[in-house]
């Protein structure tokens, strides 16, 4: 559970997530963050011990924001529950590009997860893997509900394939986006859907 912060600390984090998402850890400046937050650098230190402490607080915020978004996507998907399983996990993937464009938290999260600062590599890796584990649990639950005839070992196999698709889309968001993202999304999703359709026929 996140510790309760003051309004000033929340403001610093709101500024910092945009700054870190644009500049990364190494090129970010606490002086710039403090100025953008409307305070002196010395005042920032009254809320955070240093860059590492601020970065980790912002990273925890980003994880919480993305988990809430993920939860909402799968909650919306559960209302659809189309049979066959081809649409399990689709809502989260379909909304990913718009989410990335609108959310500094997701831009920061992906930049940090794929290019973690060396001093914080363990903390970043642990947090991001926990988020992916929750995504896998969501997908397993959704696929099991939509395709109840699939054996558990096949569900877990498809869950790994789904994580691979999400990973690929994340990379495209960071480095390309646009048409390249849409093409990759469509191609990978078609392969997964075709496989699930065949599995449903033989189950």
Coordinates of N, CA and C in Angstrom, one line a residue:
X1 N 0.8 -1.2 0.0 CA 0.0 0.0 0.0 C 0.9 1.2 0.0
X2 N 0.5 2.2 -0.9 CA 1.3 3.5 -0.9 C 1.1 4.3 0.4
X3 N 2.2 4.9 0.8 CA 2.1 5.7 2.0 C 1.4 7.0 1.6
X4 N 0.7 7.6 2.6 CA -0.1 8.8 2.3 C 0.9 10.0 2.2
X5 N 0.7 10.8 1.1 CA 1.6 11.9 0.8 C 0.9 13.2 1.0
X6 N 1.6 14.3 1.1 CA 1.1 15.6 1.2 C 0.7 16.0 -0.2
X7 N -0.1 17.1 -0.3 CA -0.5 17.7 -1.6 C 0.7 18.1 -2.3
X8 N 1.7 18.7 -1.6 CA 2.9 19.2 -2.3 C 3.7 18.0 -2.9
X9 N 3.8 16.9 -2.2 CA 4.5 15.7 -2.7 C 3.7 15.1 -3.9
X10 N 2.4 15.1 -3.8 CA 1.6 14.7 -5.0 C 1.9 15.5 -6.2
X11 N 2.0 16.8 -6.0 CA 2.3 17.8 -7.1 C 3.6 17.5 -7.7
X12 N 4.6 17.3 -6.8 CA 6.0 16.9 -7.3 C 5.9 15.7 -8.2
X13 N 5.2 14.7 -7.7 CA 5.2 13.4 -8.4 C 4.4 13.6 -9.8
X14 N 3.4 14.4 -9.8 CA 2.7 14.7 -11.0 C 3.6 15.3 -12.1
X15 N 4.4 16.3 -11.6 CA 5.4 16.9 -12.5 C 6.5 15.9 -12.9
X16 N 7.0 15.2 -11.9 CA 8.1 14.3 -12.1 C 7.8 13.2 -13.1
X17 N 6.6 12.6 -13.1 CA 6.3 11.5 -14.0 C 6.4 12.0 -15.5
X18 N 6.0 13.2 -15.8 CA 6.1 13.7 -17.1 C 7.6 14.0 -17.5
X19 N 8.3 14.5 -16.5 CA 9.7 14.8 -16.7 C 10.5 13.5 -16.9
X20 N 10.3 12.6 -16.1 CA 11.0 11.3 -16.2 C 10.6 10.6 -17.5
X21 N 9.4 10.6 -17.9 CA 8.9 9.9 -19.1 C 9.6 10.5 -20.3
X22 N 9.9 11.8 -20.3 CA 10.5 12.5 -21.4 C 12.0 12.4 -21.4
X23 N 12.6 12.4 -20.3 CA 14.1 12.5 -20.2 C 14.8 11.3 -19.6
X24 N 14.0 10.4 -19.1 CA 14.7 9.2 -18.4 C 15.3 9.6 -17.1
X25 N 15.8 8.6 -16.5 CA 16.4 8.8 -15.1 C 17.7 9.6 -15.2
X26 N 18.6 9.3 -16.0 CA 20.0 9.9 -16.0 C 19.9 11.4 -16.4
X27 N 19.1 11.7 -17.4 CA 19.0 13.1 -17.9 C 18.1 14.0 -17.2
X28 N 17.4 13.4 -16.2 CA 16.4 14.2 -15.4 C 17.1 15.0 -14.4
X29 N 16.5 16.2 -14.1 CA 17.1 17.2 -13.2 C 16.1 17.5 -12.1
X30 N 16.5 17.3 -10.8 CA 15.7 17.6 -9.7 C 15.4 19.1 -9.6
X31 N 16.4 19.9 -10.1 CA 16.2 21.3 -10.1 C 15.1 21.7 -11.1
X32 N 15.0 21.1 -12.2 CA 14.0 21.3 -13.2 C 12.6 20.9 -12.7
X33 N 12.6 19.7 -12.1 CA 11.4 19.2 -11.5 C 10.8 20.1 -10.4
X34 N 11.7 20.6 -9.5 CA 11.3 21.5 -8.5 C 10.8 22.8 -9.1
X35 N 11.5 23.3 -10.1 CA 11.0 24.6 -10.7 C 9.6 24.4 -11.3
X36 N 9.4 23.3 -12.0 CA 8.1 23.1 -12.7 C 7.0 22.8 -11.6
X37 N 7.4 22.4 -10.5 CA 6.4 22.2 -9.4 C 6.2 23.4 -8.6
X38 N 6.9 24.5 -8.9 CA 6.7 25.8 -8.3 C 7.4 25.9 -6.9
X39 N 8.6 25.3 -6.8 CA 9.3 25.4 -5.5 C 10.8 25.4 -5.7
X40 N 11.5 25.6 -4.6 CA 12.9 25.5 -4.7 C 13.4 24.1 -4.5
X41 N 14.5 23.8 -5.0 CA 15.1 22.4 -4.9 C 15.1 22.0 -3.5
X42 N 15.5 22.9 -2.6 CA 15.6 22.6 -1.2 C 14.3 22.1 -0.6
X43 N 13.2 22.7 -1.1 CA 11.9 22.3 -0.7 C 11.5 20.9 -1.1
X44 N 12.0 20.6 -2.3 CA 11.7 19.2 -2.8 C 12.3 18.2 -1.9
X45 N 13.5 18.5 -1.4 CA 14.2 17.6 -0.5 C 13.5 17.4 0.8
X46 N 12.6 18.3 1.2 CA 11.8 18.1 2.4 C 10.8 17.0 2.2
X47 N 10.5 16.6 1.0 CA 9.5 15.6 0.7 C 10.1 14.3 0.2
X48 N 11.3 14.4 -0.5 CA 12.0 13.2 -1.0 C 13.5 13.3 -0.7
X49 N 14.0 12.2 -0.3 CA 15.5 12.2 0.1 C 16.4 12.5 -1.1
X50 N 15.9 12.2 -2.3 CA 16.8 12.4 -3.5 C 16.1 11.8 -4.7
X51 N 16.9 11.8 -5.8 CA 16.3 11.4 -7.1 C 15.8 9.9 -7.0
X52 N 16.5 9.0 -6.4 CA 16.1 7.6 -6.3 C 14.7 7.5 -5.6
X53 N 14.6 8.2 -4.5 CA 13.3 8.1 -3.7 C 12.2 8.7 -4.5
X54 N 12.4 9.8 -5.2 CA 11.3 10.4 -6.0 C 11.0 9.4 -7.2
X55 N 12.0 8.9 -7.8 CA 11.8 8.0 -9.0 C 11.0 6.8 -8.6
X56 N 11.3 6.2 -7.4 CA 10.6 5.0 -7.0 C 9.2 5.3 -6.6
X57 N 8.9 6.5 -6.0 CA 7.5 6.8 -5.7 C 6.7 7.0 -7.0
X58 N 7.3 7.7 -8.0 CA 6.6 7.8 -9.3 C 6.4 6.5 -10.0
X59 N 7.4 5.6 -9.8 CA 7.3 4.3 -10.4 C 6.1 3.5 -9.8
X60 N 6.0 3.6 -8.4 CA 4.9 3.0 -7.7 C 3.6 3.5 -8.2
X61 N 3.5 4.9 -8.4 CA 2.3 5.5 -8.9 C 1.9 4.9 -10.3
X62 N 3.0 4.8 -11.1 CA 2.7 4.3 -12.5 C 2.2 2.9 -12.5
X63 N 2.8 2.0 -11.6 CA 2.3 0.7 -11.5 C 0.9 0.6 -11.0
X64 N 0.5 1.4 -10.1 CA -0.8 1.5 -9.5 C -1.8 2.0 -10.6
X65 N -1.4 3.0 -11.3 CA -2.3 3.6 -12.4 C -2.5 2.5 -13.5
X66 N -1.5 1.8 -13.9 CA -1.6 0.9 -15.0 C -2.4 -0.4 -14.5
X67 N -2.2 -0.8 -13.3 CA -3.0 -1.9 -12.8 C -4.5 -1.5 -12.7
X68 N -4.8 -0.3 -12.3 CA -6.2 0.1 -12.3 C -6.8 0.1 -13.7
X69 N -6.0 0.6 -14.7 CA -6.5 0.6 -16.1 C -6.7 -0.8 -16.6
X70 N -5.7 -1.7 -16.3 CA -5.8 -3.1 -16.6 C -7.1 -3.7 -16.0
X71 N -7.3 -3.5 -14.8 CA -8.4 -4.1 -14.1 C -9.7 -3.6 -14.7
X72 N -9.8 -2.3 -15.1 CA -11.0 -1.8 -15.7 C -11.2 -2.4 -17.1
X73 N -10.2 -2.7 -17.8 CA -10.3 -3.3 -19.2 C -10.9 -4.7 -19.1
X74 N -10.3 -5.5 -18.1 CA -10.8 -6.8 -18.0 C -12.2 -6.9 -17.4
X75 N -12.6 -5.9 -16.5 CA -13.9 -5.8 -16.0 C -14.9 -5.5 -17.1
X76 N -14.5 -4.6 -18.0 CA -15.4 -4.3 -19.2 C -15.5 -5.6 -20.1
X77 N -14.4 -6.3 -20.2 CA -14.4 -7.5 -21.1 C -15.3 -8.6 -20.5
X78 N -15.4 -8.7 -19.2 CA -16.2 -9.7 -18.6 C -17.7 -9.6 -18.9
X79 N -18.1 -8.4 -19.2 CA -19.5 -8.2 -19.6 C -19.8 -8.7 -21.0
X80 N -18.7 -8.8 -21.8 CA -18.9 -9.3 -23.2 C -18.9 -10.9 -23.2
X81 N -17.8 -11.4 -22.7 CA -17.7 -12.9 -22.5 C -18.1 -13.6 -23.8
X82 N -17.5 -13.3 -24.9 CA -17.9 -14.0 -26.2 C -17.3 -15.4 -26.1
X83 N -18.1 -16.4 -26.6 CA -17.6 -17.8 -26.5 C -16.4 -18.0 -27.5
X84 N -15.6 -19.0 -27.1 CA -14.5 -19.4 -28.0 C -13.1 -18.9 -27.5
X85 N -13.1 -17.8 -26.8 CA -11.9 -17.3 -26.2 C -11.1 -16.4 -27.1
X86 N -11.5 -16.2 -28.4 CA -10.7 -15.4 -29.3 C -10.6 -13.9 -28.8
X87 N -11.5 -13.4 -28.0 CA -11.5 -12.1 -27.6 C -11.0 -11.9 -26.2
X88 N -10.5 -12.9 -25.5 CA -10.0 -12.8 -24.2 C -8.7 -11.9 -24.3
X89 N -8.7 -10.9 -23.4 CA -7.6 -9.9 -23.4 C -7.6 -8.9 -24.5
X90 N -8.6 -8.9 -25.3 CA -8.7 -8.0 -26.5 C -8.8 -6.5 -26.1
X91 N -9.7 -6.3 -25.1 CA -10.0 -4.9 -24.7 C -8.7 -4.2 -24.2
X92 N -7.9 -4.8 -23.4 CA -6.7 -4.2 -23.0 C -5.8 -3.9 -24.1
X93 N -5.6 -4.8 -25.1 CA -4.7 -4.5 -26.2 C -5.3 -3.4 -27.1
X94 N -6.6 -3.5 -27.3 CA -7.3 -2.5 -28.2 C -7.1 -1.1 -27.7
X95 N -7.1 -0.9 -26.4 CA -7.0 0.4 -25.8 C -5.6 0.9 -25.5
X96 N -4.7 0.1 -25.8 CA -3.3 0.3 -25.4 C -2.7 1.6 -26.1
X97 N -2.9 1.7 -27.4 CA -2.3 2.9 -28.1 C -2.8 4.2 -27.6
X98 N -4.1 4.3 -27.4 CA -4.7 5.5 -26.9 C -4.3 5.8 -25.5
X99 N -4.2 4.7 -24.7 CA -3.7 4.9 -23.3 C -2.3 5.4 -23.3
X100 N -1.5 4.9 -24.2 CA -0.1 5.4 -24.2 C 0.0 6.9 -24.6
X101 N -0.8 7.3 -25.6 CA -0.8 8.7 -26.0 C -1.3 9.6 -24.9
X102 N -2.2 9.1 -24.1 CA -2.9 10.0 -23.1 C -2.2 9.9 -21.7
X103 N -1.5 8.8 -21.4 CA -1.0 8.6 -20.0 C 0.5 8.8 -19.9
X104 N 0.9 9.8 -19.2 CA 2.4 9.9 -18.9 C 2.8 8.8 -18.0
X105 N 1.9 8.3 -17.2 CA 2.3 7.2 -16.3 C 2.7 5.9 -17.1
X106 N 1.9 5.6 -18.2 CA 2.3 4.5 -19.0 C 3.6 4.7 -19.8
X107 N 3.7 5.9 -20.3 CA 5.0 6.2 -21.1 C 6.2 6.1 -20.1
X108 N 6.0 6.6 -18.9 CA 7.1 6.5 -17.9 C 7.4 5.0 -17.6
X109 N 6.3 4.3 -17.3 CA 6.4 2.9 -16.9 C 7.1 2.1 -17.9
X110 N 6.8 2.2 -19.2 CA 7.4 1.4 -20.2 C 8.8 1.8 -20.5
X111 N 9.1 3.1 -20.5 CA 10.5 3.5 -20.6 C 11.4 3.0 -19.5
X112 N 10.8 3.0 -18.3 CA 11.5 2.5 -17.1 C 11.7 1.0 -17.1
X113 N 10.7 0.3 -17.5 CA 10.7 -1.2 -17.5 C 11.7 -1.7 -18.5
X114 N 11.8 -1.1 -19.7 CA 12.6 -1.5 -20.8 C 14.0 -1.0 -20.7
X115 N 14.2 0.2 -20.1 CA 15.5 0.8 -19.9 C 15.6 1.3 -18.4
X116 N 15.7 0.3 -17.5 CA 15.7 0.7 -16.1 C 17.1 1.3 -15.7
X117 N 17.0 2.3 -14.8 CA 18.3 2.9 -14.3 C 19.0 1.8 -13.5
X118 N 20.3 1.8 -13.8 CA 21.2 0.7 -13.2 C 21.0 0.6 -11.6
X119 N 21.0 1.8 -10.9 CA 20.9 1.6 -9.5 C 19.6 1.1 -9.0
X120 N 18.6 1.1 -9.8 CA 17.2 0.7 -9.4 C 16.7 -0.5 -10.2
X121 N 17.6 -1.2 -10.8 CA 17.1 -2.3 -11.7 C 16.3 -3.3 -11.0
X122 N 16.8 -3.7 -9.8 CA 16.0 -4.8 -9.0 C 14.6 -4.3 -8.7
X123 N 14.5 -3.1 -8.1 CA 13.2 -2.6 -7.7 C 12.3 -2.5 -8.9
X124 N 12.8 -2.0 -10.0 CA 12.0 -1.8 -11.2 C 11.6 -3.2 -11.8
X125 N 12.5 -4.1 -11.8 CA 12.2 -5.4 -12.4 C 11.1 -6.1 -11.5
X126 N 11.3 -6.0 -10.2 CA 10.3 -6.7 -9.3 C 8.9 -6.1 -9.5
X127 N 8.8 -4.8 -9.5 CA 7.5 -4.2 -9.7 C 6.9 -4.5 -11.0
X128 N 7.6 -4.5 -12.1 CA 7.1 -4.7 -13.4 C 6.7 -6.2 -13.6
X129 N 7.5 -7.1 -13.0 CA 7.1 -8.5 -13.1 C 5.8 -8.8 -12.4
X130 N 5.6 -8.1 -11.3 CA 4.4 -8.3 -10.5 C 3.2 -7.8 -11.3
X131 N 3.3 -6.7 -12.0 CA 2.3 -6.2 -12.9 C 1.9 -7.2 -14.0
X132 N 3.0 -7.7 -14.6 CA 2.8 -8.7 -15.7 C 2.1 -10.0 -15.1
X133 N 2.4 -10.4 -13.9 CA 1.8 -11.5 -13.3 C 0.3 -11.3 -13.1
X134 N -0.1 -10.1 -12.7 CA -1.5 -9.7 -12.6 C -2.2 -9.8 -13.9
X135 N -1.5 -9.3 -15.0 CA -2.1 -9.3 -16.3 C -2.3 -10.8 -16.8
X136 N -1.3 -11.6 -16.4 CA -1.5 -13.1 -16.8 C -2.7 -13.7 -16.1
X137 N -2.8 -13.3 -14.8 CA -4.0 -13.9 -14.0 C -5.3 -13.4 -14.6
X138 N -5.3 -12.1 -15.0 CA -6.6 -11.6 -15.7 C -6.9 -12.4 -17.0
X139 N -5.8 -12.6 -17.8 CA -6.0 -13.3 -19.1 C -6.5 -14.7 -18.8
X140 N -5.9 -15.4 -17.9 CA -6.2 -16.8 -17.6 C -7.7 -16.9 -17.2
X141 N -8.1 -15.9 -16.3 CA -9.5 -15.9 -15.9 C -10.5 -15.7 -17.0
X142 N -10.1 -14.7 -17.9 CA -11.0 -14.3 -19.0 C -11.1 -15.5 -20.0
X143 N -9.9 -16.1 -20.3 CA -9.9 -17.2 -21.3 C -10.7 -18.4 -20.8
X144 N -10.5 -18.7 -19.5 CA -11.1 -19.8 -18.9 C -12.6 -19.7 -18.9
X145 N -13.1 -18.4 -18.7 CA -14.5 -18.1 -18.7 C -15.1 -18.2 -20.1
X146 N -14.3 -17.8 -21.1 CA -14.8 -17.7 -22.5 C -14.7 -19.1 -23.2
X147 N -13.7 -19.9 -22.8 CA -13.4 -21.2 -23.4 C -13.3 -22.2 -22.3
X148 N -14.3 -22.6 -21.6 CA -14.2 -23.5 -20.5 C -13.8 -24.9 -20.8
X149 N -13.9 -25.3 -22.1 CA -13.5 -26.6 -22.5 C -12.0 -26.8 -22.6
X150 N -11.2 -25.6 -22.7 CA -9.8 -25.7 -22.8 C -9.2 -26.3 -21.5
X151 N -8.2 -27.2 -21.6 CA -7.6 -27.7 -20.4 C -6.7 -26.6 -19.8
X152 N -6.4 -26.7 -18.5 CA -5.6 -25.7 -17.8 C -4.3 -25.5 -18.4
X153 N -3.6 -26.5 -18.9 CA -2.2 -26.4 -19.4 C -2.3 -25.6 -20.7
X154 N -3.3 -25.7 -21.5 CA -3.5 -25.0 -22.7 C -3.8 -23.5 -22.4
X155 N -4.6 -23.3 -21.4 CA -4.9 -21.9 -21.0 C -3.6 -21.2 -20.6
X156 N -2.8 -21.9 -19.8 CA -1.5 -21.3 -19.4 C -0.6 -21.0 -20.6
X157 N -0.6 -21.9 -21.6 CA 0.2 -21.7 -22.8 C -0.3 -20.5 -23.6
X158 N -1.6 -20.4 -23.7 CA -2.1 -19.2 -24.4 C -1.8 -17.9 -23.6
X159 N -1.8 -18.0 -22.3 CA -1.5 -16.8 -21.5 C -0.1 -16.4 -21.7
X160 N 0.9 -17.3 -21.9 CA 2.2 -16.9 -22.2 C 2.3 -16.2 -23.6
X161 N 1.5 -16.8 -24.6 CA 1.5 -16.2 -25.9 C 0.9 -14.8 -25.8
X162 N -0.1 -14.6 -25.0 CA -0.7 -13.3 -24.8 C 0.3 -12.3 -24.2
X163 N 1.0 -12.7 -23.3 CA 2.1 -11.8 -22.7 C 3.1 -11.4 -23.8
X164 N 3.4 -12.4 -24.6 CA 4.3 -12.1 -25.7 C 3.7 -11.0 -26.7
X165 N 2.4 -11.1 -26.9 CA 1.8 -10.0 -27.8 C 1.9 -8.7 -27.1
X166 N 1.5 -8.7 -25.8 CA 1.6 -7.4 -25.1 C 3.0 -6.8 -25.1
X167 N 4.0 -7.7 -24.9 CA 5.4 -7.2 -24.9 C 5.7 -6.6 -26.2
X168 N 5.3 -7.3 -27.3 CA 5.6 -6.8 -28.6 C 4.9 -5.4 -28.9
X169 N 3.7 -5.3 -28.5 CA 3.0 -4.0 -28.6 C 3.7 -2.9 -27.8
X170 N 4.1 -3.3 -26.6 CA 4.8 -2.3 -25.8 C 6.1 -1.8 -26.5
X171 N 6.8 -2.7 -27.1 CA 8.0 -2.3 -27.8 C 7.7 -1.4 -29.0
X172 N 6.6 -1.7 -29.7 CA 6.2 -0.9 -30.8 C 5.8 0.5 -30.4
X173 N 5.1 0.6 -29.2 CA 4.7 1.9 -28.7 C 5.9 2.8 -28.4
X174 N 6.9 2.2 -27.8 CA 8.1 2.9 -27.5 C 8.9 3.4 -28.7
X175 N 9.0 2.5 -29.7 CA 10.0 2.8 -30.8 C 9.3 3.2 -32.1
X176 N 8.0 2.9 -32.3 CA 7.4 3.1 -33.6 C 6.0 3.7 -33.4
X177 N 5.0 2.9 -33.1 CA 3.7 3.4 -33.0 C 3.0 3.5 -34.4
X178 N 1.9 4.1 -34.5 CA 1.2 4.4 -35.7 C 0.9 3.1 -36.5
X179 N 1.1 3.1 -37.8 CA 0.7 2.0 -38.7 C 1.5 0.8 -38.3
X180 N 2.7 0.9 -37.9 CA 3.5 -0.3 -37.6 C 2.9 -1.0 -36.4
X181 N 2.4 -0.3 -35.4 CA 1.8 -0.9 -34.3 C 0.5 -1.6 -34.7
X182 N -0.3 -1.0 -35.5 CA -1.6 -1.5 -35.9 C -1.3 -2.8 -36.7
X183 N -0.3 -2.8 -37.6 CA 0.0 -4.0 -38.4 C 0.4 -5.2 -37.5
X184 N 1.3 -4.9 -36.6 CA 1.8 -6.0 -35.7 C 0.6 -6.5 -34.8
X185 N -0.2 -5.6 -34.3 CA -1.3 -6.0 -33.4 C -2.2 -6.9 -34.2
X186 N -2.6 -6.5 -35.4 CA -3.5 -7.3 -36.2 C -3.0 -8.6 -36.6
X187 N -1.7 -8.7 -36.9 CA -1.1 -10.0 -37.3 C -1.0 -10.9 -36.2
X188 N -0.5 -10.5 -35.0 CA -0.3 -11.3 -33.9 C -1.7 -11.8 -33.3
X189 N -2.6 -10.9 -33.3 CA -3.9 -11.2 -32.8 C -4.6 -12.3 -33.7
X190 N -4.4 -12.1 -35.0 CA -5.0 -13.1 -35.9 C -4.4 -14.5 -35.7
X191 N -3.1 -14.6 -35.5 CA -2.5 -15.9 -35.2 C -3.1 -16.5 -33.9
X192 N -3.2 -15.7 -32.9 CA -3.7 -16.2 -31.6 C -5.2 -16.6 -31.8
X193 N -5.9 -15.8 -32.4 CA -7.4 -16.1 -32.6 C -7.6 -17.4 -33.4
X194 N -6.8 -17.6 -34.5 CA -6.9 -18.8 -35.3 C -6.6 -20.0 -34.5
X195 N -5.5 -19.9 -33.7 CA -5.1 -21.0 -32.9 C -6.2 -21.4 -31.8
X196 N -6.8 -20.4 -31.2 CA -7.8 -20.6 -30.2 C -9.1 -21.2 -30.9
X197 N -9.4 -20.7 -32.1 CA -10.6 -21.3 -32.8 C -10.4 -22.7 -33.1
X198 N -9.2 -23.1 -33.5 CA -8.9 -24.5 -33.8 C -8.9 -25.4 -32.5
X199 N -8.4 -24.8 -31.4 CA -8.4 -25.5 -30.2 C -9.8 -25.7 -29.7
X200 N -10.7 -24.7 -29.9 CA -12.1 -24.9 -29.4 C -12.8 -26.0 -30.2
X201 N -12.5 -26.1 -31.5 CA -13.1 -27.1 -32.3 C -12.7 -28.5 -31.9
X202 N -11.5 -28.7 -31.5 CA -11.0 -30.0 -31.1 C -11.1 -30.4 -29.7
X203 N -11.5 -29.4 -28.9 CA -11.6 -29.6 -27.4 C -12.8 -30.6 -27.1

